[in-house]
Amino acid sequence: MSLWEARLTKADIRTLSRALGLPTWNKPSMPCLATRVPYGDAITPDIMRMIHEAETFLAAFNFAQLRVRHHGNIARIEVIRDDMERIFTEDLDQRIVTRLKEIGYTYVTLDLQGFRSGSLNEVLK
């Protein structure tokens, strides 16, 4: 039986996970990497690899929320506004640019609107 079939909501799962002492009970949701690709763009294994490698690298810096949106040869980084300033300390910005270029991006950008779930839906309005 699946969680869906058991009619457990996300809140139910978090409550049960916390009661069981699981360390992931309050981990932020992490939608499928395909949600980082604009509507209508092809989704390939190489694109998924690039996004995964970029987000894995950036996750090591413990940003509260993080997404790397894939726009062809452009990586558009979204973090919450409180984390933006930290990107420009201790040469972190240069480390990010260097690594994301190694992954295959030509341009690395920081979205000044910050992290927002579903930002690629903005073109649908």
Short mmCIF file of C-alpha atoms in Angstrom, two decimals:
data_model
loop_
_atom_site.label_atom_id
_atom_site.label_comp_id
_atom_site.label_asym_id
_atom_site.label_seq_id
_atom_site.Cartn_x
_atom_site.Cartn_y
_atom_site.Cartn_z
CA MET A 1 0.00 0.00 0.00
CA SER A 2 1.31 3.45 -0.87
CA LEU A 3 1.18 6.54 1.33
CA TRP A 4 -1.33 7.98 -1.12
CA GLU A 5 -3.54 4.90 -0.82
CA ALA A 6 -3.32 5.18 2.97
CA ARG A 7 -4.54 8.78 2.54
CA LEU A 8 -1.59 10.18 4.46
CA THR A 9 -0.94 13.87 3.84
CA LYS A 10 2.46 15.53 3.87
CA ALA A 11 1.62 16.87 7.35
CA ASP A 12 0.69 13.35 8.53
CA ILE A 13 3.99 11.96 7.25
CA ARG A 14 5.97 14.72 8.97
CA THR A 15 4.11 14.10 12.26
CA LEU A 16 4.70 10.35 12.08
CA SER A 17 8.35 10.85 11.09
CA ARG A 18 8.91 13.18 14.04
CA ALA A 19 7.23 10.74 16.44
CA LEU A 20 9.52 7.98 15.14
CA GLY A 21 12.56 10.20 15.70
CA LEU A 22 13.54 10.35 12.04
CA PRO A 23 16.05 13.16 11.41
CA THR A 24 14.35 14.06 8.13
CA TRP A 25 10.95 14.87 9.64
CA ASN A 26 11.26 18.60 8.85
CA LYS A 27 13.46 18.40 5.75
CA PRO A 28 12.28 20.85 3.06
CA SER A 29 10.35 19.25 0.23
CA MET A 30 12.43 18.53 -2.84
CA PRO A 31 10.41 18.32 -6.05
CA CYS A 32 11.63 16.34 -9.04
CA LEU A 33 14.62 17.85 -10.84
CA ALA A 34 12.49 18.07 -13.99
CA THR A 35 10.71 21.02 -12.33
CA ARG A 36 13.93 23.02 -12.85
CA VAL A 37 13.48 22.94 -16.65
CA PRO A 38 11.19 25.46 -18.41
CA TYR A 39 7.97 24.22 -19.96
CA GLY A 40 8.44 22.94 -23.49
CA ASP A 41 12.18 22.31 -23.16
CA ALA A 42 13.44 18.78 -23.69
CA ILE A 43 14.47 16.94 -20.53
CA THR A 44 17.54 14.78 -21.12
CA PRO A 45 19.74 12.68 -18.85
CA ASP A 46 22.55 15.21 -19.38
CA ILE A 47 20.34 18.11 -18.23
CA MET A 48 19.23 16.14 -15.17
CA ARG A 49 22.88 15.36 -14.39
CA MET A 50 23.85 19.03 -14.65
CA ILE A 51 21.04 20.16 -12.35
CA HIS A 52 21.74 17.38 -9.86
CA GLU A 53 25.47 18.11 -9.74
CA ALA A 54 24.89 21.87 -9.39
CA GLU A 55 22.34 21.48 -6.59
CA THR A 56 24.45 18.86 -4.81
CA PHE A 57 27.46 21.20 -4.89
CA LEU A 58 25.42 24.16 -3.60
CA ALA A 59 23.66 22.07 -0.93
CA ALA A 60 27.01 21.67 0.83
CA PHE A 61 26.77 25.36 1.78
CA ASN A 62 23.57 24.78 3.77
CA PHE A 63 21.29 27.29 2.09
CA ALA A 64 17.82 27.24 3.69
CA GLN A 65 16.17 26.74 0.28
CA LEU A 66 17.85 26.19 -3.04
CA ARG A 67 17.01 25.59 -6.68
CA VAL A 68 19.12 25.66 -9.83
CA ARG A 69 16.85 26.47 -12.77
CA HIS A 70 18.19 25.21 -16.08
CA HIS A 71 17.90 27.64 -19.01
CA GLY A 72 20.06 26.02 -21.67
CA ASN A 73 23.59 27.16 -20.97
CA ILE A 74 22.45 29.39 -18.08
CA ALA A 75 22.15 28.23 -14.47
CA ARG A 76 19.73 30.48 -12.58
CA ILE A 77 20.32 30.03 -8.85
CA GLU A 78 17.48 30.70 -6.43
CA VAL A 79 18.14 30.97 -2.69
CA ILE A 80 16.11 32.79 -0.07
CA ARG A 81 16.92 36.47 0.18
CA ASP A 82 18.59 36.06 3.60
CA ASP A 83 21.18 33.74 2.00
CA MET A 84 22.03 35.96 -0.98
CA GLU A 85 24.62 38.10 0.79
CA ARG A 86 26.49 34.98 1.95
CA ILE A 87 27.13 34.02 -1.67
CA PHE A 88 29.39 37.06 -1.96
CA THR A 89 31.53 36.25 1.08
CA GLU A 90 34.78 34.29 1.23
CA ASP A 91 34.95 33.98 -2.58
CA LEU A 92 31.93 31.65 -2.52
CA ASP A 93 30.58 33.32 -5.66
CA GLN A 94 33.76 32.46 -7.58
CA ARG A 95 33.75 28.89 -6.29
CA ILE A 96 30.15 28.53 -7.45
CA VAL A 97 30.89 29.97 -10.89
CA THR A 98 33.95 27.75 -11.34
CA ARG A 99 32.12 24.55 -10.36
CA LEU A 100 28.96 25.23 -12.37
CA LYS A 101 31.08 25.98 -15.45
CA GLU A 102 32.87 22.66 -14.90
CA ILE A 103 29.44 21.02 -14.84
CA GLY A 104 28.66 22.54 -18.23
CA TYR A 105 26.98 25.90 -17.74
CA THR A 106 28.36 28.91 -19.65
CA TYR A 107 26.64 31.53 -17.49
CA VAL A 108 25.84 31.40 -13.77
CA THR A 109 23.23 33.83 -12.45
CA LEU A 110 21.62 34.63 -9.10
CA ASP A 111 17.88 35.32 -9.27
CA LEU A 112 17.41 38.60 -7.39
CA GLN A 113 13.79 37.71 -6.60
CA GLY A 114 15.11 34.86 -4.49
CA PHE A 115 13.78 31.35 -4.01
CA ARG A 116 10.14 30.83 -4.82
CA SER A 117 8.49 27.51 -5.34
CA GLY A 118 7.14 27.13 -8.85
CA SER A 119 8.97 30.14 -10.29
CA LEU A 120 8.89 28.55 -13.75
CA ASN A 121 5.09 28.80 -13.61
CA GLU A 122 5.38 32.59 -13.90
CA VAL A 123 5.34 32.26 -17.71
CA LEU A 124 1.88 30.67 -17.46
CA LYS A 125 0.20 33.80 -16.06
#
